[in-house]
mmCIF file of C-alpha atoms in Angstrom:
data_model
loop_
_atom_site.group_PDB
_atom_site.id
_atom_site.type_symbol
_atom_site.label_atom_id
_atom_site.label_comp_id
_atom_site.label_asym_id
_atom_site.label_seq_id
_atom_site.Cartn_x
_atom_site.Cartn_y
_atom_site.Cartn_z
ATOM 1 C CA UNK A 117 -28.793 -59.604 29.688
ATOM 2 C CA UNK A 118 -28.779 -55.749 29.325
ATOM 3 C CA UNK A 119 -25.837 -55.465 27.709
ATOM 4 C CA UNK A 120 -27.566 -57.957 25.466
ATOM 5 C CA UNK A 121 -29.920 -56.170 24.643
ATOM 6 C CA UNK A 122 -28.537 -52.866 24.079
ATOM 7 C CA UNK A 123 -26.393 -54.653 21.382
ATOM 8 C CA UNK A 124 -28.954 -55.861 19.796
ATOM 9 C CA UNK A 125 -30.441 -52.677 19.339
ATOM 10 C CA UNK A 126 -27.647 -51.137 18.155
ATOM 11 C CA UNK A 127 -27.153 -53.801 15.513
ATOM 12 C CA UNK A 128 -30.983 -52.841 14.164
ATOM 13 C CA UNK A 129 -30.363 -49.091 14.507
ATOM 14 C CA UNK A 130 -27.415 -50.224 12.076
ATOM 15 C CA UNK A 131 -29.310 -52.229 9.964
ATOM 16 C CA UNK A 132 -31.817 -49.580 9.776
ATOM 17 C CA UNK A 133 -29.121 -46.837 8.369
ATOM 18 C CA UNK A 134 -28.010 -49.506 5.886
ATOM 19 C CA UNK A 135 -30.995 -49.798 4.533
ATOM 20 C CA UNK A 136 -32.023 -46.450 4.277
ATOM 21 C CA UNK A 137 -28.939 -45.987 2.459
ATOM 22 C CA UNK A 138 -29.196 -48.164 0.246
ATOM 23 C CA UNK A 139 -32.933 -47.085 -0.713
ATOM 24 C CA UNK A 140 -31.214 -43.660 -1.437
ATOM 25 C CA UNK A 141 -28.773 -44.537 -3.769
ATOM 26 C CA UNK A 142 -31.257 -46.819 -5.382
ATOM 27 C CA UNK A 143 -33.490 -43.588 -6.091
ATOM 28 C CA UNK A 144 -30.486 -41.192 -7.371
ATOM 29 C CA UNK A 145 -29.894 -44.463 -10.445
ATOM 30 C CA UNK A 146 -33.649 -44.057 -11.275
ATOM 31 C CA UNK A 147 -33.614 -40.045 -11.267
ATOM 32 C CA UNK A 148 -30.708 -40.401 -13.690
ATOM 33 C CA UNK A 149 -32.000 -42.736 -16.147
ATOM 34 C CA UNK A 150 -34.895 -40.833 -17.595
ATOM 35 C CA UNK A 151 -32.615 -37.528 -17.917
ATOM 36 C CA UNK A 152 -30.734 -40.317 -20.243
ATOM 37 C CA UNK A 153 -33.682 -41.711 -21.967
ATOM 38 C CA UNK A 154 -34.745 -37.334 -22.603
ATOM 39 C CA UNK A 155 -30.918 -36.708 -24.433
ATOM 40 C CA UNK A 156 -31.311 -40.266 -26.677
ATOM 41 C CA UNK A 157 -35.183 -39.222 -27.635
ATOM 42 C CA UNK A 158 -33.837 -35.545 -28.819
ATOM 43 C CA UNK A 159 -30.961 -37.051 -30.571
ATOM 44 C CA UNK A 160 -33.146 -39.020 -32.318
ATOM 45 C CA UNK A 161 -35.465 -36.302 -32.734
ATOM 46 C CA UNK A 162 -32.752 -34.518 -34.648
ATOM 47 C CA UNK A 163 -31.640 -37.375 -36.971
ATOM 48 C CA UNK A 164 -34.683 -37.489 -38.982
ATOM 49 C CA UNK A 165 -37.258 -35.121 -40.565
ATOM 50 C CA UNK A 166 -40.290 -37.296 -38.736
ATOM 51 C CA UNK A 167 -38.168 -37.041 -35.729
ATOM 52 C CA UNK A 168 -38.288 -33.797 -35.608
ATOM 53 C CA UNK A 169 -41.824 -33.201 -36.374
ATOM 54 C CA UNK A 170 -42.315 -35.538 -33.284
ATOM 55 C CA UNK A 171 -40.110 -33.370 -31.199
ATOM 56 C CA UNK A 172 -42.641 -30.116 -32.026
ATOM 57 C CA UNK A 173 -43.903 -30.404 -29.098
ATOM 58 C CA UNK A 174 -41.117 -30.897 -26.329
ATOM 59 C CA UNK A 175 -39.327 -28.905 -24.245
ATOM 60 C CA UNK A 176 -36.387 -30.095 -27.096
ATOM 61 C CA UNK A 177 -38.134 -27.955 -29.371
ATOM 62 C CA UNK A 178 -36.892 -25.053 -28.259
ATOM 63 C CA UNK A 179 -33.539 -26.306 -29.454
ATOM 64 C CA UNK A 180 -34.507 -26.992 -32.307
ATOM 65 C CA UNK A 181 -35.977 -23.371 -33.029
ATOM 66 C CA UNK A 182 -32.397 -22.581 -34.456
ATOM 67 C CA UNK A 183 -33.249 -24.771 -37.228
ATOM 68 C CA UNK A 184 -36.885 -23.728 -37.656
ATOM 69 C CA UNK A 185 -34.830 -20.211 -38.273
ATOM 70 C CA UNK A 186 -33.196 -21.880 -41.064
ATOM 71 C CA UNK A 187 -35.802 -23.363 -42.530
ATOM 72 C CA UNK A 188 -37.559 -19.943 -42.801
ATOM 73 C CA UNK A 189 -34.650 -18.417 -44.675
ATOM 74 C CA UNK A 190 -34.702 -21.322 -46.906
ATOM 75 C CA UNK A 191 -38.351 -20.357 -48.026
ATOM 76 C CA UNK A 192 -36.949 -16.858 -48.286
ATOM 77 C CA UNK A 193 -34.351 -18.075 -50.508
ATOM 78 C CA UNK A 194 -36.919 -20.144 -52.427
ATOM 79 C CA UNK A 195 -38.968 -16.864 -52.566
ATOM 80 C CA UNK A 196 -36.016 -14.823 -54.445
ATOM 81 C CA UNK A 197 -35.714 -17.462 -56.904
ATOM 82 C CA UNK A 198 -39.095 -16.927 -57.943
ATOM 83 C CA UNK A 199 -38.429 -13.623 -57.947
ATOM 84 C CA UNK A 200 -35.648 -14.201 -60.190
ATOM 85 C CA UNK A 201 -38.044 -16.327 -62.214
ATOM 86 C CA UNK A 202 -41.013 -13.466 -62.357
ATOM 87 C CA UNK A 203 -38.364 -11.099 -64.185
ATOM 88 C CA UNK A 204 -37.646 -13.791 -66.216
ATOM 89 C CA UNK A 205 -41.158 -14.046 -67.420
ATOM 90 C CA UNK A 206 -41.183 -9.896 -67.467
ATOM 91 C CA UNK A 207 -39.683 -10.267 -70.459
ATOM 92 C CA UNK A 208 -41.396 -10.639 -73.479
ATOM 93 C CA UNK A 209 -42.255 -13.964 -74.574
ATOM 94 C CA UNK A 210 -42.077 -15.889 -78.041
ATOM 95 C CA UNK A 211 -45.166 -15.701 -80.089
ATOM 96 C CA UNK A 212 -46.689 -19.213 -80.154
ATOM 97 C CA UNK A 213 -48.229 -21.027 -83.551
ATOM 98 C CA UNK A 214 -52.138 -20.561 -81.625
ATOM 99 C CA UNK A 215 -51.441 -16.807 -80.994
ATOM 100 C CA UNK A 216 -50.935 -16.058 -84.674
ATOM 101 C CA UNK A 217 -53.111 -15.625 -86.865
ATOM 102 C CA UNK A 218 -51.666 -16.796 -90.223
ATOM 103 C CA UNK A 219 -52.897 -15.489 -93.887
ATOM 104 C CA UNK A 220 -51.333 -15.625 -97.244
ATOM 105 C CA UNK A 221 -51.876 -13.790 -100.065
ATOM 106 C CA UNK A 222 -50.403 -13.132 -103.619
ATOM 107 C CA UNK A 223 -47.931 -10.034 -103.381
ATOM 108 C CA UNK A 224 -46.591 -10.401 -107.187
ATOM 109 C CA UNK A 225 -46.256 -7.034 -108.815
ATOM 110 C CA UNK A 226 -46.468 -6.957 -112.718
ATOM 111 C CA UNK A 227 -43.232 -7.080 -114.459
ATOM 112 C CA UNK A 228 -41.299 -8.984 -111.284
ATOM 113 C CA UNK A 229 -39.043 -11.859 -112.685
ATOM 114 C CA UNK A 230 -40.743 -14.008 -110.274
ATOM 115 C CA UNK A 231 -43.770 -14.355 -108.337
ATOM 116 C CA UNK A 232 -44.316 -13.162 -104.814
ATOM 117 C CA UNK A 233 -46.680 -14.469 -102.038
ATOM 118 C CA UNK A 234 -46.784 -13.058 -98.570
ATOM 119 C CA UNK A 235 -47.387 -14.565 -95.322
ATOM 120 C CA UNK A 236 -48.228 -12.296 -92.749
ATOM 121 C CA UNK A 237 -48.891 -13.180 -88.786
ATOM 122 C CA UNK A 238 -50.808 -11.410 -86.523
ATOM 123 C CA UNK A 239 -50.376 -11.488 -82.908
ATOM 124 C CA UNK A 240 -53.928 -12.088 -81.650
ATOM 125 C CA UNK A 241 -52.512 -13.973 -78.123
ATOM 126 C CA UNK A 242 -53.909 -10.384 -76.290
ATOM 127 C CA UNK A 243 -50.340 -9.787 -74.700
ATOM 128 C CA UNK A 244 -47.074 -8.414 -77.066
ATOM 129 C CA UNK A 245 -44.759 -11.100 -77.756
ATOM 130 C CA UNK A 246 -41.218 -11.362 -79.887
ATOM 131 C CA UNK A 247 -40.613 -13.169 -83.106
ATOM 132 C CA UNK A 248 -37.748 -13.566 -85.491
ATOM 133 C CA UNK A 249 -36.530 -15.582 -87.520
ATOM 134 C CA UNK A 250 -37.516 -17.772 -90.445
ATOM 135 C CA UNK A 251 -39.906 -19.697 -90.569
ATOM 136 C CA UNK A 252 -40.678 -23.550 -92.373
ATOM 137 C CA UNK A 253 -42.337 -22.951 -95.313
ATOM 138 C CA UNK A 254 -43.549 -25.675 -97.123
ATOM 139 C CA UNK A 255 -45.439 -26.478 -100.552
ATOM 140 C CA UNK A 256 -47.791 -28.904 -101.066
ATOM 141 C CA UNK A 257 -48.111 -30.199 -105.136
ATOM 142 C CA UNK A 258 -49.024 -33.392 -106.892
ATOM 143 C CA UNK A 259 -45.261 -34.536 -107.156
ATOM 144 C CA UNK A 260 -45.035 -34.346 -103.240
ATOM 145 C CA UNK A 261 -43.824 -31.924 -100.248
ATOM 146 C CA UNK A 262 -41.859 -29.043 -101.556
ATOM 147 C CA UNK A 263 -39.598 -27.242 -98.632
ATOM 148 C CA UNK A 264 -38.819 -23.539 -99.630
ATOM 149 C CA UNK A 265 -34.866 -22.746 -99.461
ATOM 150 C CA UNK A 266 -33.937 -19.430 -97.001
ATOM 151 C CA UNK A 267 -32.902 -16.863 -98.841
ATOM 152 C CA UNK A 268 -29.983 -15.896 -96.133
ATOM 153 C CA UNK A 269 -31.019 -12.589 -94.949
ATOM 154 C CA UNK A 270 -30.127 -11.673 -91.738
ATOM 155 C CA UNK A 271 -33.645 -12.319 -89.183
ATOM 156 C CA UNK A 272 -34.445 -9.235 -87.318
ATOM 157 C CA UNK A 273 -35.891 -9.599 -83.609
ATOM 158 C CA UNK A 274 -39.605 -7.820 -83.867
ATOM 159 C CA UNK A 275 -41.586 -7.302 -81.098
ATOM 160 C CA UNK A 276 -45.478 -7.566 -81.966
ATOM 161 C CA UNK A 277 -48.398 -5.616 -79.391
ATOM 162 C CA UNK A 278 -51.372 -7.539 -79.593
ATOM 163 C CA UNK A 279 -53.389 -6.954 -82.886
ATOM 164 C CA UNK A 280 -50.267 -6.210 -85.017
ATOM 165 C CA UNK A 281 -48.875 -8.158 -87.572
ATOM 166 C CA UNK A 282 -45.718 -8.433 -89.255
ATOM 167 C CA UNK A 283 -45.138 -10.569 -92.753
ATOM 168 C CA UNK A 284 -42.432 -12.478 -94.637
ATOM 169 C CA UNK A 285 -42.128 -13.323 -98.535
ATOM 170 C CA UNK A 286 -42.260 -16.736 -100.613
ATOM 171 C CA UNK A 287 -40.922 -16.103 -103.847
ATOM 172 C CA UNK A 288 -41.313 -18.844 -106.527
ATOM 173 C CA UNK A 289 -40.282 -19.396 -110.600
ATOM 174 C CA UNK A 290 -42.777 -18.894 -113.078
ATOM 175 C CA UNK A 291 -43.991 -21.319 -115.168
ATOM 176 C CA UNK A 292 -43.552 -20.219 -118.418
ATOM 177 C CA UNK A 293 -43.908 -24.479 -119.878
ATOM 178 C CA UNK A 294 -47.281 -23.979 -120.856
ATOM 179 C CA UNK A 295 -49.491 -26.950 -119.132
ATOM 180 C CA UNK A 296 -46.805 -28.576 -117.748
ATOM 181 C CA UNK A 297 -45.153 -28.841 -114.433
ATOM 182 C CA UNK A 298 -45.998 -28.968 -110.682
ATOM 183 C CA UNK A 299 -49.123 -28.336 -109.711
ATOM 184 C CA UNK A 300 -49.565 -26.327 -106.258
ATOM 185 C CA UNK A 301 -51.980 -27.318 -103.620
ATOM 186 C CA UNK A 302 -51.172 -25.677 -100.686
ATOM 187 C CA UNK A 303 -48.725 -24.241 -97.987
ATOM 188 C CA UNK A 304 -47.719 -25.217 -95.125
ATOM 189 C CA UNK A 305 -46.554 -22.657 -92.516
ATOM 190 C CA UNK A 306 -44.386 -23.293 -89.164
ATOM 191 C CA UNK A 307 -43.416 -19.977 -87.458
ATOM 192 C CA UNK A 308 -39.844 -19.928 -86.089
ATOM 193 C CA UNK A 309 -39.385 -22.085 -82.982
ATOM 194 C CA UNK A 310 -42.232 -23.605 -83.195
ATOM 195 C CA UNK A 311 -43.616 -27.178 -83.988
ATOM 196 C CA UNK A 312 -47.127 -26.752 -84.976
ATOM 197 C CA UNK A 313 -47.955 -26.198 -88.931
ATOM 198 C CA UNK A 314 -50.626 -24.141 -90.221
ATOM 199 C CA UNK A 315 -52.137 -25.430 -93.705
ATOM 200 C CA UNK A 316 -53.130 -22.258 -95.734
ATOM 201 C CA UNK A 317 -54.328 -21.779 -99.145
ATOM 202 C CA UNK A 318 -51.655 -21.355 -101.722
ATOM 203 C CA UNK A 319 -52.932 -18.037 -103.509
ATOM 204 C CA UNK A 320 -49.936 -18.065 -105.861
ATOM 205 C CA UNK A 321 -49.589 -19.466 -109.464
ATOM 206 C CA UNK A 322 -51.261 -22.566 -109.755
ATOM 207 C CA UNK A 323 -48.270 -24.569 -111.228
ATOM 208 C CA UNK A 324 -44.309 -24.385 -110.602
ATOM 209 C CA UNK A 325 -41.877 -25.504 -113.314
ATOM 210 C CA UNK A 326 -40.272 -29.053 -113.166
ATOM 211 C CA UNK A 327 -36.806 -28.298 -111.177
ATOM 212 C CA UNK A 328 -33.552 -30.239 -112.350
ATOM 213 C CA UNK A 329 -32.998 -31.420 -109.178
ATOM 214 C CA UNK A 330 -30.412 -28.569 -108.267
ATOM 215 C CA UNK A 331 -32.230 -27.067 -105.633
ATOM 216 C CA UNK A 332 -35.788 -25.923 -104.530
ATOM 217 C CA UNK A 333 -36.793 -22.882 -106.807
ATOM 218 C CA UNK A 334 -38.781 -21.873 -104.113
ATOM 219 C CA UNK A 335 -37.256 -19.027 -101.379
ATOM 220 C CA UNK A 336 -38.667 -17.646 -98.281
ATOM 221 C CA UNK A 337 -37.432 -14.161 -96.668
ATOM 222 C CA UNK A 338 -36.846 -14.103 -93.364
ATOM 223 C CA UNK A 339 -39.918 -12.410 -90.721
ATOM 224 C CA UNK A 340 -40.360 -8.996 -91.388
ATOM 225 C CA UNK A 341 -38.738 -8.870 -94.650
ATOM 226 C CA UNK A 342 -42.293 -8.072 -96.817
ATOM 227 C CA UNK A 343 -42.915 -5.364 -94.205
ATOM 228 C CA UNK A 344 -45.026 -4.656 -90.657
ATOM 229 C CA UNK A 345 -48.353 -3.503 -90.147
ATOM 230 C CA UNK A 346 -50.525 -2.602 -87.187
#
């Protein structure tokens, strides 16, 4: 019966160690599975921009400091493009259609073949800007619009301070028919690369003589070519 016994005990001291081992191994599978879970959440962390705005606040987000680095230098490269773009608007700009103001007045001198009216534009933006150029020049008479032809001139580039002006010329036929012909009834100016028209007095002759059809009679000088003021 001893002998019994003593087996019997051995075979629970043996059971025992079993199952202690077993409880062991069982642990070491659940240490390892959240240290899986951790590498699959920063993967996905890094896959997408929301997943790594998620990730801010992990331990994981001290690996992903390298590309918070990059991202910085990004905004520094974003920050010499608008440097870039600063010089760019350090130069001088073009003088816009609501900067000018635009006058005309008759400029015919006695004993000219032709008559003369000048257009001059002053830069009243309150900052210097560039201009050059023709600009549209049209006439307005009871037969319809009359475009002015360019006279071919080479354009110079001026540069106008605020409050200066500079000034082209319209030169146009007499009308030496008596009563007759086209009857003027205003200009229309449209400074070079621009779109917006400025409707002026025409202080010229008040008629133009009826054309052939070969051409406008009418020319326009390029800017600057009926001199600059200040």
């Amino acid at each position: 019966m001893r002998a019994h016994k003593l087996t019997l005990t051995a075979l629970a001291v043996a059971a025992g160690l079993s199952l202690t081992a077993c409880q062991n191994d069982d642990g070491g599978t659940g240490q390892s599975s959240p240290s899986s879970a951790s590498s699959a959440s920063s993967s996905g962390g890094g896959s997408g921009s929301g997943g790594s705005d998620q990730g801010g606040g992990k331990d994981s987000a001290g690996k992903d400091s390298p590309g918070q680095s990059s991202a910085g230098k990004g905004s520094a490269g974003q920050g010499t493009a608008a440097g870039a773009g600063s010089k760019e608007s350090g130069k001088v700009a073009k003088c816009r259609t609501d900067e000018l103001g635009i006058t005309a007045k008759d400029g015919t001198i006695d004993g000219d073949p032709d008559g003369t009216v000048v257009v001059e534009l002053k830069n009243r933006g309150g900052r210097s800007c560039t201009i050059s150029g023709y600009a549209g020049v049209d006439l307005k008479t009871n037969a319809g619009s009359l475009s002015a032809k360019r006279t071919g001139e080479q354009a110079p580039s001026t540069v106008l301070k605020d409050g200066q002006s500079t000034a082209f010329g319209i030169t146009y036929p007499f009308n030496t028919s008596g009563d007759s012909g086209v009857r003027v009834t205003g200009l229309l100016v449209t400074p070079p690369n621009e779109t917006k028209t400025v409707s002026l007095p025409w202080p010229g002759a008040a008629t133009l003589p009826v054309t052939d059809g070969s051409g406008s009679p009418v020319k326009v000088g390029p800017i600057g070519s009926a001199g600059q003021g200040g």
